[in-house]
PDB file of C-alpha atoms in Angstrom:
ATOM      1  CA  ALA A   1      -0.252  11.993 -18.131  1.00 48.00           C
ATOM      2  CA  ARG A   2      -2.670  12.513 -20.967  1.00 49.00           C
ATOM      3  CA  ARG A   3      -6.231  11.632 -20.069  1.00 51.00           C
ATOM      4  CA  PHE A   4      -8.854  10.391 -22.476  1.00 50.00           C
ATOM      5  CA  PRO A   5     -12.044  12.473 -22.875  1.00 52.00           C
ATOM      6  CA  SER A   6     -14.863  11.134 -20.749  1.00 53.00           C
ATOM      7  CA  THR A   7     -17.846  12.352 -22.766  1.00 52.00           C
ATOM      8  CA  PRO A   8     -18.507  11.773 -26.451  1.00 52.00           C
ATOM      9  CA  PRO A   9     -19.502  14.566 -28.808  1.00 50.00           C
ATOM     10  CA  ASN A  10     -23.209  15.170 -29.318  1.00 53.00           C
ATOM     11  CA  LEU A  11     -24.434  12.547 -31.786  1.00 50.00           C
ATOM     12  CA  ARG A  12     -27.125  14.769 -33.342  1.00 55.00           C
ATOM     13  CA  GLN A  13     -24.863  17.767 -33.858  1.00 56.00           C
ATOM     14  CA  ALA A  14     -21.869  15.925 -35.275  1.00 54.00           C
ATOM     15  CA  PRO A  15     -22.357  12.223 -36.078  1.00 50.00           C
ATOM     16  CA  HIS A  16     -18.948  12.013 -37.807  1.00 49.00           C
ATOM     17  CA  LYS A  17     -17.241  13.255 -34.619  1.00 50.00           C
ATOM     18  CA  PHE A  18     -19.110  10.655 -32.578  1.00 46.00           C
ATOM     19  CA  LEU A  19     -17.912   7.852 -34.865  1.00 47.00           C
ATOM     20  CA  ALA A  20     -14.330   9.134 -34.625  1.00 49.00           C
ATOM     21  CA  PHE A  21     -14.670   9.342 -30.819  1.00 47.00           C
ATOM     22  CA  ASP A  22     -16.070   5.792 -30.674  1.00 50.00           C
ATOM     23  CA  LYS A  23     -13.148   4.474 -32.723  1.00 52.00           C
ATOM     24  CA  LYS A  24     -10.610   6.287 -30.510  1.00 54.00           C
ATOM     25  CA  LEU A  25     -12.338   4.977 -27.385  1.00 50.00           C
ATOM     26  CA  HIS A  26     -12.180   1.409 -28.724  1.00 50.00           C
ATOM     27  CA  ILE A  27      -8.463   1.758 -29.511  1.00 56.00           C
ATOM     28  CA  PHE A  28      -7.828   3.312 -26.088  1.00 52.00           C
ATOM     29  CA  ARG A  29      -9.614   0.498 -24.226  1.00 62.00           C
ATOM     30  CA  THR A  30      -7.862  -2.155 -26.301  1.00 70.00           C
ATOM     31  CA  MET A  31      -4.453  -0.626 -25.480  1.00 76.00           C
ATOM     32  CA  PHE A  32      -5.158  -0.763 -21.752  1.00 82.00           C
ATOM     33  CA  GLU A  33      -6.557  -4.296 -21.943  1.00 85.00           C
ATOM     34  CA  GLU A  34      -3.395  -5.417 -23.747  1.00 87.00           C
ATOM     35  CA  PHE A  35      -1.244  -3.612 -21.172  1.00 89.00           C
ATOM     36  CA  VAL A  36      -3.052  -5.381 -18.301  1.00 91.00           C
ATOM     37  CA  GLU A  37      -2.703  -8.739 -20.046  1.00 92.00           C
ATOM     38  CA  ARG A  38       1.049  -8.282 -20.624  1.00 92.00           C
ATOM     39  CA  HIS A  39       1.662  -7.211 -17.036  1.00 94.00           C
ATOM     40  CA  CYS A  40      -0.474  -9.938 -15.463  1.00 95.00           C
ATOM     41  CA  LYS A  41       1.238 -12.596 -17.625  1.00 94.00           C
ATOM     42  CA  SER A  42       4.595 -11.435 -16.269  1.00 94.00           C
ATOM     43  CA  LEU A  43       3.636 -12.064 -12.621  1.00 96.00           C
ATOM     44  CA  PRO A  44       4.936 -15.435 -11.314  1.00 95.00           C
ATOM     45  CA  GLY A  45       2.233 -18.101 -11.271  1.00 96.00           C
ATOM     46  CA  ALA A  46      -0.475 -15.808 -12.702  1.00 96.00           C
ATOM     47  CA  ARG A  47      -3.089 -17.471 -14.891  1.00 96.00           C
ATOM     48  CA  LEU A  48      -5.921 -16.210 -17.049  1.00 95.00           C
ATOM     49  CA  ALA A  49      -9.259 -17.855 -16.248  1.00 93.00           C
ATOM     50  CA  ASP A  50     -12.711 -17.457 -17.773  1.00 87.00           C
ATOM     51  CA  PRO A  51     -15.161 -18.669 -15.133  1.00 88.00           C
ATOM     52  CA  PHE A  52     -17.786 -16.133 -16.236  1.00 85.00           C
ATOM     53  CA  GLY A  53     -17.525 -16.527 -20.009  1.00 84.00           C
ATOM     54  CA  PRO A  54     -15.232 -15.521 -22.862  1.00 84.00           C
ATOM     55  CA  ASP A  55     -15.672 -11.728 -22.486  1.00 85.00           C
ATOM     56  CA  MET A  56     -14.686 -11.675 -18.801  1.00 89.00           C
ATOM     57  CA  TYR A  57     -10.954 -11.776 -18.116  1.00 92.00           C
ATOM     58  CA  VAL A  58     -10.060 -12.992 -14.631  1.00 95.00           C
ATOM     59  CA  TRP A  59      -6.415 -13.117 -13.543  1.00 95.00           C
ATOM     60  CA  THR A  60      -5.625 -15.509 -10.716  1.00 96.00           C
ATOM     61  CA  VAL A  61      -2.735 -16.747  -8.634  1.00 97.00           C
ATOM     62  CA  ALA A  62      -3.274 -20.224  -7.144  1.00 95.00           C
ATOM     63  CA  GLU A  63      -6.897 -19.935  -8.348  1.00 94.00           C
ATOM     64  CA  LYS A  64      -7.489 -16.752  -6.301  1.00 95.00           C
ATOM     65  CA  MET A  65      -8.521 -13.679  -8.288  1.00 94.00           C
ATOM     66  CA  PHE A  66      -6.332 -10.563  -8.213  1.00 96.00           C
ATOM     67  CA  ALA A  67      -7.567  -8.667 -11.318  1.00 96.00           C
ATOM     68  CA  ALA A  68     -10.607  -8.783 -13.582  1.00 94.00           C
ATOM     69  CA  TYR A  69     -12.182  -6.836 -16.433  1.00 91.00           C
ATOM     70  CA  THR A  70     -14.674  -7.360 -19.230  1.00 87.00           C
ATOM     71  CA  LYS A  71     -13.906  -6.795 -22.889  1.00 83.00           C
ATOM     72  CA  GLY A  72     -14.672  -3.172 -23.709  1.00 78.00           C
ATOM     73  CA  SER A  73     -14.984  -2.167 -20.053  1.00 81.00           C
ATOM     74  CA  THR A  74     -13.958   1.154 -18.560  1.00 84.00           C
ATOM     75  CA  GLY A  75     -11.386  -0.268 -16.146  1.00 90.00           C
ATOM     76  CA  VAL A  76      -9.909  -3.180 -14.242  1.00 93.00           C
ATOM     77  CA  SER A  77     -11.067  -4.442 -10.842  1.00 94.00           C
ATOM     78  CA  ILE A  78      -8.264  -5.019  -8.371  1.00 95.00           C
ATOM     79  CA  ARG A  79      -7.987  -5.889  -4.704  1.00 94.00           C
ATOM     80  CA  ALA A  80      -6.819  -3.085  -2.411  1.00 92.00           C
ATOM     81  CA  ARG A  81      -4.742  -3.902   0.678  1.00 89.00           C
ATOM     82  CA  SER A  82      -7.790  -3.364   2.888  1.00 89.00           C
ATOM     83  CA  ALA A  83     -11.386  -2.171   2.798  1.00 89.00           C
ATOM     84  CA  GLN A  84     -10.150   1.118   4.293  1.00 92.00           C
ATOM     85  CA  GLU A  85      -7.618   1.607   1.501  1.00 92.00           C
ATOM     86  CA  ALA A  86     -10.332   0.808  -1.049  1.00 92.00           C
ATOM     87  CA  GLN A  87     -12.583   3.463   0.496  1.00 92.00           C
ATOM     88  CA  LYS A  88      -9.705   5.963   0.492  1.00 94.00           C
ATOM     89  CA  MET A  89      -9.005   5.286  -3.223  1.00 92.00           C
ATOM     90  CA  ILE A  90     -12.681   5.869  -3.997  1.00 91.00           C
ATOM     91  CA  GLN A  91     -12.798   9.096  -1.970  1.00 93.00           C
ATOM     92  CA  GLN A  92      -9.635  10.399  -3.682  1.00 92.00           C
ATOM     93  CA  GLY A  93     -11.121   9.660  -7.112  1.00 90.00           C
ATOM     94  CA  LYS A  94      -8.445   7.067  -7.938  1.00 90.00           C
ATOM     95  CA  ALA A  95     -11.028   4.282  -8.244  1.00 91.00           C
ATOM     96  CA  VAL A  96     -14.741   3.529  -8.155  1.00 90.00           C
ATOM     97  CA  SER A  97     -16.650   0.772  -6.420  1.00 87.00           C
ATOM     98  CA  ALA A  98     -16.028  -2.435  -8.352  1.00 83.00           C
ATOM     99  CA  PRO A  99     -19.124  -3.734 -10.121  1.00 76.00           C
ATOM    100  CA  TYR A 100     -20.190  -7.135  -8.730  1.00 74.00           C
ATOM    101  CA  LEU A 101     -17.387  -7.047  -6.112  1.00 73.00           C
ATOM    102  CA  LYS A 102     -18.798  -4.799  -3.409  1.00 69.00           C
ATOM    103  CA  SER A 103     -16.901  -6.224  -0.434  1.00 72.00           C
ATOM    104  CA  GLY A 104     -13.419  -7.417   0.438  1.00 77.00           C
ATOM    105  CA  GLY A 105     -11.554  -4.287  -0.628  1.00 88.00           C
ATOM    106  CA  TRP A 106     -12.246  -4.537  -4.366  1.00 92.00           C
ATOM    107  CA  VAL A 107     -12.244  -1.388  -6.502  1.00 94.00           C
ATOM    108  CA  MET A 108     -12.262  -0.636 -10.207  1.00 93.00           C
ATOM    109  CA  VAL A 109      -9.419   1.493 -11.497  1.00 93.00           C
ATOM    110  CA  GLU A 110     -10.706   3.304 -14.576  1.00 90.00           C
ATOM    111  CA  TRP A 111      -8.577   3.445 -17.722  1.00 82.00           C
ATOM    112  CA  ARG A 112      -9.211   7.146 -18.318  1.00 81.00           C
ATOM    113  CA  ASN A 113      -8.003   8.221 -14.864  1.00 83.00           C
ATOM    114  CA  THR A 114      -4.947   5.986 -14.542  1.00 86.00           C
ATOM    115  CA  SER A 115      -1.492   6.156 -16.080  1.00 87.00           C
ATOM    116  CA  PRO A 116       0.202   2.909 -17.141  1.00 87.00           C
ATOM    117  CA  HIS A 117       2.687   3.354 -14.262  1.00 90.00           C
ATOM    118  CA  GLU A 118      -0.149   3.600 -11.702  1.00 92.00           C
ATOM    119  CA  LEU A 119      -1.997   0.707 -13.309  1.00 91.00           C
ATOM    120  CA  ARG A 120       1.079  -1.518 -13.100  1.00 92.00           C
ATOM    121  CA  ARG A 121       1.522  -0.574  -9.417  1.00 93.00           C
ATOM    122  CA  TYR A 122      -2.136  -1.263  -8.529  1.00 94.00           C
ATOM    123  CA  ILE A 123      -2.146  -4.639 -10.271  1.00 95.00           C
ATOM    124  CA  THR A 124       1.150  -5.661  -8.662  1.00 95.00           C
ATOM    125  CA  GLN A 125      -0.139  -4.631  -5.213  1.00 94.00           C
ATOM    126  CA  SER A 126      -3.332  -6.624  -5.773  1.00 96.00           C
ATOM    127  CA  TYR A 127      -1.330  -9.665  -6.867  1.00 96.00           C
ATOM    128  CA  ALA A 128       1.007  -9.358  -3.846  1.00 95.00           C
ATOM    129  CA  GLN A 129      -1.967  -8.964  -1.476  1.00 93.00           C
ATOM    130  CA  VAL A 130      -3.739 -12.061  -2.798  1.00 95.00           C
ATOM    131  CA  ARG A 131      -0.506 -14.066  -2.905  1.00 95.00           C
ATOM    132  CA  ALA A 132       0.331 -13.142   0.716  1.00 93.00           C
ATOM    133  CA  GLU A 133      -3.036 -14.532   1.849  1.00 93.00           C
ATOM    134  CA  LEU A 134      -2.409 -17.977   0.316  1.00 95.00           C
ATOM    135  CA  ASN A 135      -1.667 -20.861   2.644  1.00 94.00           C
ATOM    136  CA  PRO A 136       2.021 -21.869   3.014  1.00 94.00           C
ATOM    137  CA  ASN A 137       1.667 -24.898   0.718  1.00 94.00           C
ATOM    138  CA  GLN A 138       0.160 -22.779  -2.073  1.00 94.00           C
ATOM    139  CA  GLN A 139       2.862 -20.125  -1.658  1.00 91.00           C
ATOM    140  CA  ALA A 140       5.616 -22.761  -1.753  1.00 92.00           C
ATOM    141  CA  SER A 141       4.254 -24.150  -5.039  1.00 94.00           C
ATOM    142  CA  LEU A 142       4.626 -20.766  -6.790  1.00 94.00           C
ATOM    143  CA  PRO A 143       7.721 -19.327  -8.458  1.00 93.00           C
ATOM    144  CA  PRO A 144       9.574 -16.700  -6.361  1.00 92.00           C
ATOM    145  CA  PHE A 145       8.194 -13.155  -6.390  1.00 91.00           C
ATOM    146  CA  ASP A 146      10.207  -9.978  -5.867  1.00 85.00           C
ATOM    147  CA  ALA A 147       7.870  -6.958  -5.851  1.00 78.00           C
ATOM    148  CA  ALA A 148      10.793  -4.595  -6.554  1.00 77.00           C
ATOM    149  CA  GLN A 149      11.236  -6.274  -9.955  1.00 76.00           C
ATOM    150  CA  PHE A 150       7.749  -5.111 -10.980  1.00 67.00           C
ATOM    151  CA  LYS A 151       7.946  -1.445  -9.949  1.00 62.00           C
ATOM    152  CA  GLY A 152       7.960   1.293 -12.558  1.00 50.00           C
TER     153      GLY A 152
END
């Protein structure tokens, strides 16, 4: 998978290259944000909430968060299956510690290090994890969910 460059060109040496890099970075982030939005919308019972303001996108199922990102951010925060899995993802370089969500198995999957296929899988796993922890009444009120339908 093609990765996006992580460092911009030197602003003093080539300001025109920096502006081109900034535009590409904006387009790149927007593409991933739109991808996350489309995928989250497709998950049964998922809702977009804005408890922290208009630039913070929080995806919930039965009012429990499973994904979040800010406009123009470098990635999406998701819930790993466990704190141990979160630590393993961080150690393997697949994620970083999620800003503002330091406990409970939350990590941030960065756009530049993640293919759309991986991103879809991580978000679906986070959704399934949060959904599985809902009480039986909450689960019964949601549309059916087949994880196999959301693979790939």
